[in-house]
mmCIF file of C-alpha atoms and ligand atoms in Angstrom:
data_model
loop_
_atom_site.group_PDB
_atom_site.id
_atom_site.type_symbol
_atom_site.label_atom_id
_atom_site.label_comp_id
_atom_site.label_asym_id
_atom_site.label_seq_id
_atom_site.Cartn_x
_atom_site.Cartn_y
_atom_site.Cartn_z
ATOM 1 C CA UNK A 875 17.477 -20.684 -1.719
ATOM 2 C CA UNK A 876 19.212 -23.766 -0.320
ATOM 3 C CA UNK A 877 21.102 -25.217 -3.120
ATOM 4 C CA UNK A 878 23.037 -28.778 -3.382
ATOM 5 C CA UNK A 879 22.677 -30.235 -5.956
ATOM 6 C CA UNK A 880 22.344 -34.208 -6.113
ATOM 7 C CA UNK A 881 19.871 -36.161 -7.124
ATOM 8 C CA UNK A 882 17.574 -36.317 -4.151
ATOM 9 C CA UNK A 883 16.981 -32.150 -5.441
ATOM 10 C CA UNK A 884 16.765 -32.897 -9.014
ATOM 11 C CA UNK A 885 13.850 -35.663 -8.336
ATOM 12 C CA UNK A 886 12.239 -33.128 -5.656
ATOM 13 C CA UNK A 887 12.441 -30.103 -7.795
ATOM 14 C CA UNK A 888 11.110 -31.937 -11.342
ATOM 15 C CA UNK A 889 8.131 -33.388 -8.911
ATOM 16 C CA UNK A 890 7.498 -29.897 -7.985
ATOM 17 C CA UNK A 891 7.263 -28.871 -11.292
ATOM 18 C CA UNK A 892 4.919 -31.530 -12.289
ATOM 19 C CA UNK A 893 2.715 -30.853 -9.365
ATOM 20 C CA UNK A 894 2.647 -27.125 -10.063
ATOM 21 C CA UNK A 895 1.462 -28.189 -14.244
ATOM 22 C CA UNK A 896 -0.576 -30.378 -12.591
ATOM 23 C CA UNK A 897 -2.341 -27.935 -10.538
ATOM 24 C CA UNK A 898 -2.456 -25.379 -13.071
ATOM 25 C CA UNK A 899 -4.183 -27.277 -15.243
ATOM 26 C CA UNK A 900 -6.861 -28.165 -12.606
ATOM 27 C CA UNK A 901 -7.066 -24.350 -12.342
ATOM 28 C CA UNK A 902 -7.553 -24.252 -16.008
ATOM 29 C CA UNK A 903 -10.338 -26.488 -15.780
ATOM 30 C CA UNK A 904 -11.965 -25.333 -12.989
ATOM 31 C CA UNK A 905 -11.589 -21.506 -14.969
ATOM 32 C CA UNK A 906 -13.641 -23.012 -18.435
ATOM 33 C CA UNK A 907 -15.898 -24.374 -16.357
ATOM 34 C CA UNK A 908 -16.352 -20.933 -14.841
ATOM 35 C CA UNK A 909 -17.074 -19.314 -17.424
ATOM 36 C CA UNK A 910 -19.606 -21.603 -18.745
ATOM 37 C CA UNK A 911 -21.055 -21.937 -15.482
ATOM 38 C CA UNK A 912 -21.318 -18.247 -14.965
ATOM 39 C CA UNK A 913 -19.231 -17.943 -11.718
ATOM 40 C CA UNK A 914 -17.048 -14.982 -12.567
ATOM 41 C CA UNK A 915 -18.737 -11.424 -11.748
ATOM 42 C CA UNK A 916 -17.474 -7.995 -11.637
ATOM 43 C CA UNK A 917 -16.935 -5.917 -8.779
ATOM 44 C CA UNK A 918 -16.249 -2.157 -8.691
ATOM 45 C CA UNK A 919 -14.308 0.877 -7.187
ATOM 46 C CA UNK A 920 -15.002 3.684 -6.982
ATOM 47 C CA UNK A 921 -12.026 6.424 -8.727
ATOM 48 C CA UNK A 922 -12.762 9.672 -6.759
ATOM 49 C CA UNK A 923 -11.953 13.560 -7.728
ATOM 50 C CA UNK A 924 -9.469 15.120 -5.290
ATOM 51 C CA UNK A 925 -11.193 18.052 -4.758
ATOM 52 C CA UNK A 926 -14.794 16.895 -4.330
ATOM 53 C CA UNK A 927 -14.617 13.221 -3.636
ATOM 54 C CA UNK A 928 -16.906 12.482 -6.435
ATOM 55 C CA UNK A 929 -16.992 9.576 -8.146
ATOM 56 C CA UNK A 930 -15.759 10.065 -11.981
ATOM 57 C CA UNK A 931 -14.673 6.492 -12.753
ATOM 58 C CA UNK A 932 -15.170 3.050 -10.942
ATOM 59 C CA UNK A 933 -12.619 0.852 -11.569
ATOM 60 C CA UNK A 934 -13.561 -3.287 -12.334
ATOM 61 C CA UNK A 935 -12.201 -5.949 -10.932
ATOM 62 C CA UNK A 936 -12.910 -9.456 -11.482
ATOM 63 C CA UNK A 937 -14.176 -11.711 -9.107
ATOM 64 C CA UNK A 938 -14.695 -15.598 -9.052
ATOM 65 C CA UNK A 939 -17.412 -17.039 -6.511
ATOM 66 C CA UNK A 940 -16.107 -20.382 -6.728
ATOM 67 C CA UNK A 941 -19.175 -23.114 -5.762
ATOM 68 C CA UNK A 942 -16.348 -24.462 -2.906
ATOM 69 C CA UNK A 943 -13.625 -22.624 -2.495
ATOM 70 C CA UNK A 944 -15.995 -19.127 -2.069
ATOM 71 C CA UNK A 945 -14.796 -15.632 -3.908
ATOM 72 C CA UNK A 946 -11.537 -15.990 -5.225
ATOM 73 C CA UNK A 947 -9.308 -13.218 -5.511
ATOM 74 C CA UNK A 948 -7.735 -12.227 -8.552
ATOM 75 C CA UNK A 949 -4.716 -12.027 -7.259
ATOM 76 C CA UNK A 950 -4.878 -16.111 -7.537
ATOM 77 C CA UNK A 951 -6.313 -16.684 -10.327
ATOM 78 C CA UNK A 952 -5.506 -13.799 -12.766
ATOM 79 C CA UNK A 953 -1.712 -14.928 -13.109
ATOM 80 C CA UNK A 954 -2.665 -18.581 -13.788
ATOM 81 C CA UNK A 955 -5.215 -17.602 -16.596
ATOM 82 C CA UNK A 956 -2.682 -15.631 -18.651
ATOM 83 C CA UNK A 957 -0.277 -18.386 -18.184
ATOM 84 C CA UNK A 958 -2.574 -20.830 -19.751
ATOM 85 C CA UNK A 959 -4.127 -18.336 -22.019
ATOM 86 C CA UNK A 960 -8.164 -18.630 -21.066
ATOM 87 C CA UNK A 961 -7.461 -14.897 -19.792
ATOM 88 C CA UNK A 962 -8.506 -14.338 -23.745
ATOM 89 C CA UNK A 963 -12.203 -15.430 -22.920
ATOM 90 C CA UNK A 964 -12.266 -13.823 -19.766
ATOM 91 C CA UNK A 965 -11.082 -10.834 -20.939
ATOM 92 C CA UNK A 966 -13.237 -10.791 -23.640
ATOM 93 C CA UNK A 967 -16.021 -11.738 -21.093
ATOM 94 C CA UNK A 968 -15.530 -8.728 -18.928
ATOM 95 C CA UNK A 969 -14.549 -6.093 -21.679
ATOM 96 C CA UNK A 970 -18.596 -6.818 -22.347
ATOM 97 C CA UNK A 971 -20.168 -7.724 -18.697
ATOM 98 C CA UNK A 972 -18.532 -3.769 -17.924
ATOM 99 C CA UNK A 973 -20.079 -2.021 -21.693
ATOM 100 C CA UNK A 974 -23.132 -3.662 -20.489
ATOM 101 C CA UNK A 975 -23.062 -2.221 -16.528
ATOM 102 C CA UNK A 976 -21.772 1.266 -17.775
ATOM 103 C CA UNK A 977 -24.794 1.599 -20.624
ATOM 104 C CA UNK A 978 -27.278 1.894 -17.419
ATOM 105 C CA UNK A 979 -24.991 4.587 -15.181
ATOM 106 C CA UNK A 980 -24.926 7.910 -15.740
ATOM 107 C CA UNK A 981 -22.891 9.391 -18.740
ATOM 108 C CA UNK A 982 -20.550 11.348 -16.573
ATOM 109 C CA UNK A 983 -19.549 8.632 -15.066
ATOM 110 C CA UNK A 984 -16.432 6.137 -16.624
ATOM 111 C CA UNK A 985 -15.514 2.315 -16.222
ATOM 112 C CA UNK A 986 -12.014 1.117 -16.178
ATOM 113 C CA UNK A 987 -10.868 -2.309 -17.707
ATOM 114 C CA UNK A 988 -8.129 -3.896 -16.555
ATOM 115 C CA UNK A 989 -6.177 -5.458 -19.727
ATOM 116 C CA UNK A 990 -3.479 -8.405 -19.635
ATOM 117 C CA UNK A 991 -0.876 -8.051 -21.535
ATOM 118 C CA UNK A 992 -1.338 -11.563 -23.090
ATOM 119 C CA UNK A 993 -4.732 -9.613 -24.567
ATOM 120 C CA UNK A 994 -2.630 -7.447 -26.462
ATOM 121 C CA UNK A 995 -1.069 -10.494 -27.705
ATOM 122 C CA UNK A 996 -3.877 -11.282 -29.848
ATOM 123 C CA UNK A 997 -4.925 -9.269 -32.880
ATOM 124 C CA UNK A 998 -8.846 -9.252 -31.966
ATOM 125 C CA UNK A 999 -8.634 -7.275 -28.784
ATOM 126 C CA UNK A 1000 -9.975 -4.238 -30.531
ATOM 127 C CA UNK A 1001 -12.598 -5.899 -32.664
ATOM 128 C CA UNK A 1002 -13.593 -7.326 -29.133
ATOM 129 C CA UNK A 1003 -13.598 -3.508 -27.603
ATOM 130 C CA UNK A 1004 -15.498 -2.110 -31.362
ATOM 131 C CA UNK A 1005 -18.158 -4.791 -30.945
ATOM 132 C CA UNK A 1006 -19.086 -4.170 -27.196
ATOM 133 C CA UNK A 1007 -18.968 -0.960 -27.506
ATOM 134 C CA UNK A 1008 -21.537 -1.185 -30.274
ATOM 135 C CA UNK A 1009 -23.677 -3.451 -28.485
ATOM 136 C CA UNK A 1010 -23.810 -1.742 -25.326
ATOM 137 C CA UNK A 1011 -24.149 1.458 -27.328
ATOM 138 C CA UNK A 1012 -21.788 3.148 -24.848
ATOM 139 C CA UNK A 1013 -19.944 5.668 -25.566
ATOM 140 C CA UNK A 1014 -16.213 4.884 -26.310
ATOM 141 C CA UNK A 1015 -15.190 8.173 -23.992
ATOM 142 C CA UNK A 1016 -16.433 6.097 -20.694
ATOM 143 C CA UNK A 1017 -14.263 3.298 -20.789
ATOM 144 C CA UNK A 1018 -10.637 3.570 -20.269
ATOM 145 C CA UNK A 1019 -8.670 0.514 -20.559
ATOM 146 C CA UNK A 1020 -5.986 -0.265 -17.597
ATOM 147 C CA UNK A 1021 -2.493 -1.409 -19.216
ATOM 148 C CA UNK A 1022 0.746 -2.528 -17.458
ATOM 149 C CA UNK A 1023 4.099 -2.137 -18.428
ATOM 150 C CA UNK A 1024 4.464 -5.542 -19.062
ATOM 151 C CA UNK A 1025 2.555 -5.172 -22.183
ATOM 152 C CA UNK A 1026 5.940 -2.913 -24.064
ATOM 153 C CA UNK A 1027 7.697 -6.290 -22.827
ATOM 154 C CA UNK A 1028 7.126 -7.960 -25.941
ATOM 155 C CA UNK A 1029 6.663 -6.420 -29.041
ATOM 156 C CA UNK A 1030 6.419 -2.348 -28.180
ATOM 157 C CA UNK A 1031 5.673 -1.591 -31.900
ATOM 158 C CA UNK A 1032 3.097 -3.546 -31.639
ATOM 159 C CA UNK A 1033 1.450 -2.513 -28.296
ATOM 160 C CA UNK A 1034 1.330 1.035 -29.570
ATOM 161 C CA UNK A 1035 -0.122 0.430 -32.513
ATOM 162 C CA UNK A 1036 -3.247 -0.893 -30.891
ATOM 163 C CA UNK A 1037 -2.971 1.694 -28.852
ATOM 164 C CA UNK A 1038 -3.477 4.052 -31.763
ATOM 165 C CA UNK A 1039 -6.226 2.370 -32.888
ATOM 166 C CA UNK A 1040 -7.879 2.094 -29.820
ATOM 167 C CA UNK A 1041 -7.547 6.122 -28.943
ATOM 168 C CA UNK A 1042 -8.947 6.482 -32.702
ATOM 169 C CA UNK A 1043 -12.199 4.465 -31.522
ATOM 170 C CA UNK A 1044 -12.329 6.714 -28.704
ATOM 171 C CA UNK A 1045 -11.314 4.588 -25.977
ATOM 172 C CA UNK A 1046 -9.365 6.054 -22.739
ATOM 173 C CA UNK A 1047 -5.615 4.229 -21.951
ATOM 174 C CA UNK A 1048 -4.442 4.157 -18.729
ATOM 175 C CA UNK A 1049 -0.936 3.228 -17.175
ATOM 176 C CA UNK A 1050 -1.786 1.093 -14.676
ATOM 177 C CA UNK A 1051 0.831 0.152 -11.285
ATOM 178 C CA UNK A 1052 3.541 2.679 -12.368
ATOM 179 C CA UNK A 1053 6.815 2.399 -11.437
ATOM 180 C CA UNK A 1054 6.498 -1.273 -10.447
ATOM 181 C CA UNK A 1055 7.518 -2.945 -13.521
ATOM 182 C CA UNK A 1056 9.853 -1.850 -16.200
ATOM 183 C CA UNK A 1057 9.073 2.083 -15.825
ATOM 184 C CA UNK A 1058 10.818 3.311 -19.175
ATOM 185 C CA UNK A 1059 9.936 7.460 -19.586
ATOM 186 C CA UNK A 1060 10.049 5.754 -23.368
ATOM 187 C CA UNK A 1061 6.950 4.936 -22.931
ATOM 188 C CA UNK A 1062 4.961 7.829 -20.822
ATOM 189 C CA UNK A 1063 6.879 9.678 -24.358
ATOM 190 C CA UNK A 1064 5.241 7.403 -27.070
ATOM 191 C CA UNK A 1065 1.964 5.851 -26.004
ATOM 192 C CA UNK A 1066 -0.979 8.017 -25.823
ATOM 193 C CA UNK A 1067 -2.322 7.465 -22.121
ATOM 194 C CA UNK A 1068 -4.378 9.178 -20.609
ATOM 195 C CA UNK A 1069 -3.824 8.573 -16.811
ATOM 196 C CA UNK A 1070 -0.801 7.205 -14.741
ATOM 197 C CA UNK A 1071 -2.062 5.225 -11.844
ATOM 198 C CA UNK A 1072 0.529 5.481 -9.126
ATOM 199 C CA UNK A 1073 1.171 2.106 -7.465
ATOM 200 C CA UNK A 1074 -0.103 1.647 -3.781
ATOM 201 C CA UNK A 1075 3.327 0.467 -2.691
ATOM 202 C CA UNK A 1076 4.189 4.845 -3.305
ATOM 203 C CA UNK A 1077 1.119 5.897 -1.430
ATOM 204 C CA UNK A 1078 1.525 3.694 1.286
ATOM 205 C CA UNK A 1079 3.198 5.263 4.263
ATOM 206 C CA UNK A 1080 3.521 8.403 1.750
ATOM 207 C CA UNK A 1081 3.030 10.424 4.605
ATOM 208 C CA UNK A 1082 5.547 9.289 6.579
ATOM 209 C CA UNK A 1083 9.071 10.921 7.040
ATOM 210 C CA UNK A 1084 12.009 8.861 6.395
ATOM 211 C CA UNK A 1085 11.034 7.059 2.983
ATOM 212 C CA UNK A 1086 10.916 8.517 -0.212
ATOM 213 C CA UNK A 1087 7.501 7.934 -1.215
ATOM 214 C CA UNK A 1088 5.904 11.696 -1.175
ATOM 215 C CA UNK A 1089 8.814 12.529 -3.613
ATOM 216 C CA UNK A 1090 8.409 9.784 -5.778
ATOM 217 C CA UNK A 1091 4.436 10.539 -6.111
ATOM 218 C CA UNK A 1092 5.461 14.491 -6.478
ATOM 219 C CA UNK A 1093 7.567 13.985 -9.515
ATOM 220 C CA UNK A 1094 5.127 11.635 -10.767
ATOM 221 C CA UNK A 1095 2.456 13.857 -10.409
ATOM 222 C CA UNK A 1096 4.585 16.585 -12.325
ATOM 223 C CA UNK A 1097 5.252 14.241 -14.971
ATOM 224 C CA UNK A 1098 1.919 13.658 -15.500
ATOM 225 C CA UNK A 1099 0.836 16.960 -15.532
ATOM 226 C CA UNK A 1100 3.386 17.884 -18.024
ATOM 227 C CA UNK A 1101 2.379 15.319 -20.410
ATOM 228 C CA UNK A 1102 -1.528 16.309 -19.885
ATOM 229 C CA UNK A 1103 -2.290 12.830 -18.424
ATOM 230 C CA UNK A 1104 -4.720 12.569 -14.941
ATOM 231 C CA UNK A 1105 -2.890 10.775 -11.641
ATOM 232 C CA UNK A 1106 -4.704 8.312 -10.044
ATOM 233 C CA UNK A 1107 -3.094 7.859 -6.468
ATOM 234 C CA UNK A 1108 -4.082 4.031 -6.253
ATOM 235 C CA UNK A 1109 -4.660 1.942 -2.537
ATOM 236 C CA UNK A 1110 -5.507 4.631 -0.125
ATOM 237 C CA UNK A 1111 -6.223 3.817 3.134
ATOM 238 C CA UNK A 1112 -5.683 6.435 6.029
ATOM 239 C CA UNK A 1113 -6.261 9.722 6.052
ATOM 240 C CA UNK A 1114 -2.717 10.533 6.469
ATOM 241 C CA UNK A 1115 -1.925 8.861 3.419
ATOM 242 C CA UNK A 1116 -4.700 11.116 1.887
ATOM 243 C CA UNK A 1117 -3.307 14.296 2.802
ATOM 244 C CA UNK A 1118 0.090 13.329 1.849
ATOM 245 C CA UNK A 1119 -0.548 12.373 -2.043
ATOM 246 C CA UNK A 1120 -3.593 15.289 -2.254
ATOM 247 C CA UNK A 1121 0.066 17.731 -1.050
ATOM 248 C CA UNK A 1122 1.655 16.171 -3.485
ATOM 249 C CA UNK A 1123 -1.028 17.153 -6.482
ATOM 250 C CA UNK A 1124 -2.695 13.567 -7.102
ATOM 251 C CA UNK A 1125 -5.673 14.845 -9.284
ATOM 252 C CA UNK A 1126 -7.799 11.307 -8.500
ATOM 253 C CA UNK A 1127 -7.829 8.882 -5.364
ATOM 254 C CA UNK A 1128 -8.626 5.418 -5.004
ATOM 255 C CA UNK A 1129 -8.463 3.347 -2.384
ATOM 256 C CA UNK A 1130 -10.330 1.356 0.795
ATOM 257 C CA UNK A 1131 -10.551 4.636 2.946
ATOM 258 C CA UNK A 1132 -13.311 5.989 0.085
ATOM 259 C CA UNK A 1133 -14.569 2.544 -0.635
ATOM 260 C CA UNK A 1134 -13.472 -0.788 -1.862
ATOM 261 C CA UNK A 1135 -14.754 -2.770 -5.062
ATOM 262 C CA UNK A 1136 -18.827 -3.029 -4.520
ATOM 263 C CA UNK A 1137 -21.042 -5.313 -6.274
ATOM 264 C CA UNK A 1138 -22.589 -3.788 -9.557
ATOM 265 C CA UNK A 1139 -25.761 -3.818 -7.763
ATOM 266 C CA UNK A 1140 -24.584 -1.203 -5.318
ATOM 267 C CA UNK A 1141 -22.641 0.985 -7.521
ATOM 268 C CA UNK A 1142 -26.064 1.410 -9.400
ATOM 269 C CA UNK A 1143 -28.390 1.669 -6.153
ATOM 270 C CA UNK A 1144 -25.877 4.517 -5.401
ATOM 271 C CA UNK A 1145 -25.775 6.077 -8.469
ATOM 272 C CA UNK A 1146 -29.313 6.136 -9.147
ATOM 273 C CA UNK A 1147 -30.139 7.522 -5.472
ATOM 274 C CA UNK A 1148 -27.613 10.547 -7.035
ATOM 275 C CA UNK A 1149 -24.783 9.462 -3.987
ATOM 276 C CA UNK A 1150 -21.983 10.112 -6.146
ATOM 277 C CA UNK A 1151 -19.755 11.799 -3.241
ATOM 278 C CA UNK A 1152 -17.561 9.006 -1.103
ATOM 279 C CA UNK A 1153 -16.346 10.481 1.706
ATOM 280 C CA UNK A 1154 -13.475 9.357 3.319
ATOM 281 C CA UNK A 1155 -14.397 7.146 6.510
ATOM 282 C CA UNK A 1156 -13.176 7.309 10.172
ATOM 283 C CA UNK A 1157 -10.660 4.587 11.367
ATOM 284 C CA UNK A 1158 -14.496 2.818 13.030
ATOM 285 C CA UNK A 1159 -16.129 2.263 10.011
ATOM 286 C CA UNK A 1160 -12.945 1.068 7.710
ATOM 287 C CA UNK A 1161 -12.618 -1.529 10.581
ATOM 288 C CA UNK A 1162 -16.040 -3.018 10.319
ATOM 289 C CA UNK A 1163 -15.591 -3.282 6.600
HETATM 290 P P1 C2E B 354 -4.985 -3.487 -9.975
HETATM 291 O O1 C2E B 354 -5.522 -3.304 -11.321
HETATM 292 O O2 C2E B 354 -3.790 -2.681 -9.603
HETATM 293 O O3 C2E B 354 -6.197 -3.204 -8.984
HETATM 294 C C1 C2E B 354 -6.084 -2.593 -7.726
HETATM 295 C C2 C2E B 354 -6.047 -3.612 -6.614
HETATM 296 O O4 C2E B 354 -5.842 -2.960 -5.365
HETATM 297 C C3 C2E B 354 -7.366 -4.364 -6.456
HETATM 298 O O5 C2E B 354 -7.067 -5.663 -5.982
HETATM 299 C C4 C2E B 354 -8.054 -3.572 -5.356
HETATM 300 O O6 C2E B 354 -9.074 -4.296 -4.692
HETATM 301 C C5 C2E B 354 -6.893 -3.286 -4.471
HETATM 302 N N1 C2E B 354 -7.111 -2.139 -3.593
HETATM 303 C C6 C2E B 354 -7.830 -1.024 -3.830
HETATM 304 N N2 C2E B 354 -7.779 -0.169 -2.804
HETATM 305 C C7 C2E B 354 -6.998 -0.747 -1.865
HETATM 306 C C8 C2E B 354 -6.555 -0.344 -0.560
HETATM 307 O O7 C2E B 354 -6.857 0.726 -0.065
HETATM 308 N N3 C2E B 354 -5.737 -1.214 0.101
HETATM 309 C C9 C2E B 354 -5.371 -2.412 -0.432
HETATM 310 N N4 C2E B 354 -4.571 -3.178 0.290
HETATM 311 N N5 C2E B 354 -5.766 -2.821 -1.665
HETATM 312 C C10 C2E B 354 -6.570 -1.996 -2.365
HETATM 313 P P2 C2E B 354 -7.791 -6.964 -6.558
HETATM 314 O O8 C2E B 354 -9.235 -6.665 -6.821
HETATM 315 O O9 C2E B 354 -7.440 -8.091 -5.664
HETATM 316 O O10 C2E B 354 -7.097 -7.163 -7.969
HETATM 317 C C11 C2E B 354 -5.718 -7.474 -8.038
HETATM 318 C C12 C2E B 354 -5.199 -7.366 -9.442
HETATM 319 O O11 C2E B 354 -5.791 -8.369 -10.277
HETATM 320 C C13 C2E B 354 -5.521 -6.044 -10.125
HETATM 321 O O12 C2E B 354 -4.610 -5.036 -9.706
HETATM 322 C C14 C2E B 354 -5.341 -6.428 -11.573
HETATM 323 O O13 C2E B 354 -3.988 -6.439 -11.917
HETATM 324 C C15 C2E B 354 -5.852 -7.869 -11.579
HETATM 325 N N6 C2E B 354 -7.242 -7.893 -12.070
HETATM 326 C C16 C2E B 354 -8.403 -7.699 -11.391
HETATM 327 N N7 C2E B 354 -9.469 -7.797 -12.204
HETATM 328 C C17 C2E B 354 -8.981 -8.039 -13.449
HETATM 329 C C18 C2E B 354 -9.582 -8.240 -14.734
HETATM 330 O O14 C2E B 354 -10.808 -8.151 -14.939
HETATM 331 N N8 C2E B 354 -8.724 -8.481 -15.774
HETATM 332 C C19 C2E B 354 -7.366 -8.524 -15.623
HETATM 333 N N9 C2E B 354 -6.588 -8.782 -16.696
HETATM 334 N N10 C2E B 354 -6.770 -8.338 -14.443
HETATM 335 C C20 C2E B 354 -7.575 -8.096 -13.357
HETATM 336 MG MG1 MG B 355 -6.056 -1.748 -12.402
HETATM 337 MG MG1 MG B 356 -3.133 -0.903 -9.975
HETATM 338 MG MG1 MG B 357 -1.892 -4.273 -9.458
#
């Protein structure tokens, strides 16, 4: 970064500031408003077995069709609402738009959650998961909740007590973008998790030679299977990259070359026709996606 000093930087750097609190608090807005307005909407992926390519789990992901600015991704909007909090309501909003969805698939298959740390923050995140599991009258088993690392950031005590009270309801945990953050084995030790989803930045170019990524995912994989927990190998895309992380043991893929997130409308049309196999596609058809 170019650095100076001066005044002329000082004034420039506290206006940026302002502008980006300004901003973020139009983004705010424009987020309440979204929820009252019913804008935000749930999309899905599907999680596919290794050995059969059959869909156990679709993984949701939140979009927001914006009246201007068109679908939003997450990616924009996500990190905004946990810095301003209103990811709460949102989560709260999609913990129960996904019970609902999952009541009306079929019982083998699962729905992942992605969870903010800032919702483990709060002590009603598992009254939130009791009551919309109750409502929906899904069974706890089918949804598994995604979790960072950044959740042992704060109070670690904390996050795995909730933990233990969400595994007592019956609810799945899974370790979500591993080996991005603040990988501590500390924690694959002491939480209860079910699955370790290994970050796409591992599987990409995993089957190349000359990077380390196919060992990384191996002793990942290993791990996992050690401590009885599933491997998700997150973000593939090529069928290279397929036959590299399936060498290196990944029990579950997920990733654009079996599909990217659907509406809920054609996970259902899909399940209900009994199309639970996604096969991976040929370089044509991922183009025209
Ligand atoms: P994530 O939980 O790691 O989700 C996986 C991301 O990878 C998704 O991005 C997905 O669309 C993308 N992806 C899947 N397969 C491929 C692939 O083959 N290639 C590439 N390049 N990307 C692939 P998306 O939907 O943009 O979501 C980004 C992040 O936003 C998520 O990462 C998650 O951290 C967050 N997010 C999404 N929905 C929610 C939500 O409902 N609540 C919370 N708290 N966070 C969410
Ligand atoms: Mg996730
Ligand atoms: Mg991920
Ligand atoms: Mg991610």
């Amino acid at each position: 970064a170019a650095k100076g000093g001066g005044r002329g930087q000082f004034r420039f750097y506290s206006d940026d500031l302002r502008d980006r609190a300004s901003h973020r608090h139009q983004i705010e807005e424009d987020l309440r408003d979204a929820l009252v307005k019913d804008e935000l909407e749930m999309h899905y992926q599907p999680i596919v077995s290794a050995d059969e390519h059959k869909v156990v789990c679709v993984e949701a992901l939140m979009r927001w069709n914006h009246s201007d600015r068109g679908m939003v991704s997450p990616a924009d909007f996500i990190p905004v609402a946990e810095e301003v909090g209103i990811i709460r309501q949102m989560g709260e909003w999609a913990i129960n738009e996904v019970c609902q969805r999952v009541a009306d698939w079929p019982t083998t298959i699962r729905a992942a959650i992605n969870v903010s740390a800032v919702q483990f923050a709060s002590d009603d995140l598992t009254e939130i998961v009791k009551r919309a599991l109750k409502s929906s009258g899904v069974q706890p088993s089918r949804i598994e909740l995604e979790i960072t690392e950044s959740v042992f950031v704060g109070d670690m005590e904390r996050a795995l007590r909730m933990f233990k009270e969400l595994k007592a309801m019956g609810v799945r945990l899974a370790l979500d973008d591993f080996g991005t953050g603040y990988s501590s084995l500390s924690y694959l030790r002491d939480a209860p998790f079910d699955k370790i989803k290994i970050d796409q930045s591992f599987v990409r170019g995993c089957s190349d030679a000359g990077n380390n990524n196919a060992a990384i995912v191996s002793a990942v994989v290993s791990l996992a299977r050690a401590l009885n927990m599933e491997t998700v190998a997150e973000g593939v895309e090529t069928k290279d990259e397929l036959a590299a992380v399936v060498a290196q043991g990944a029990s579950h893929l997920q990733g654009a070359l079996f599909s990217r997130a659907q509406s809920a409308d054609y996970i259902t049309d899909r399940l209900e026709a009994g199309e639970l196999i996604f096969e991976p596609r040929g370089p044509e058809k991922y183009r025209s996606d």
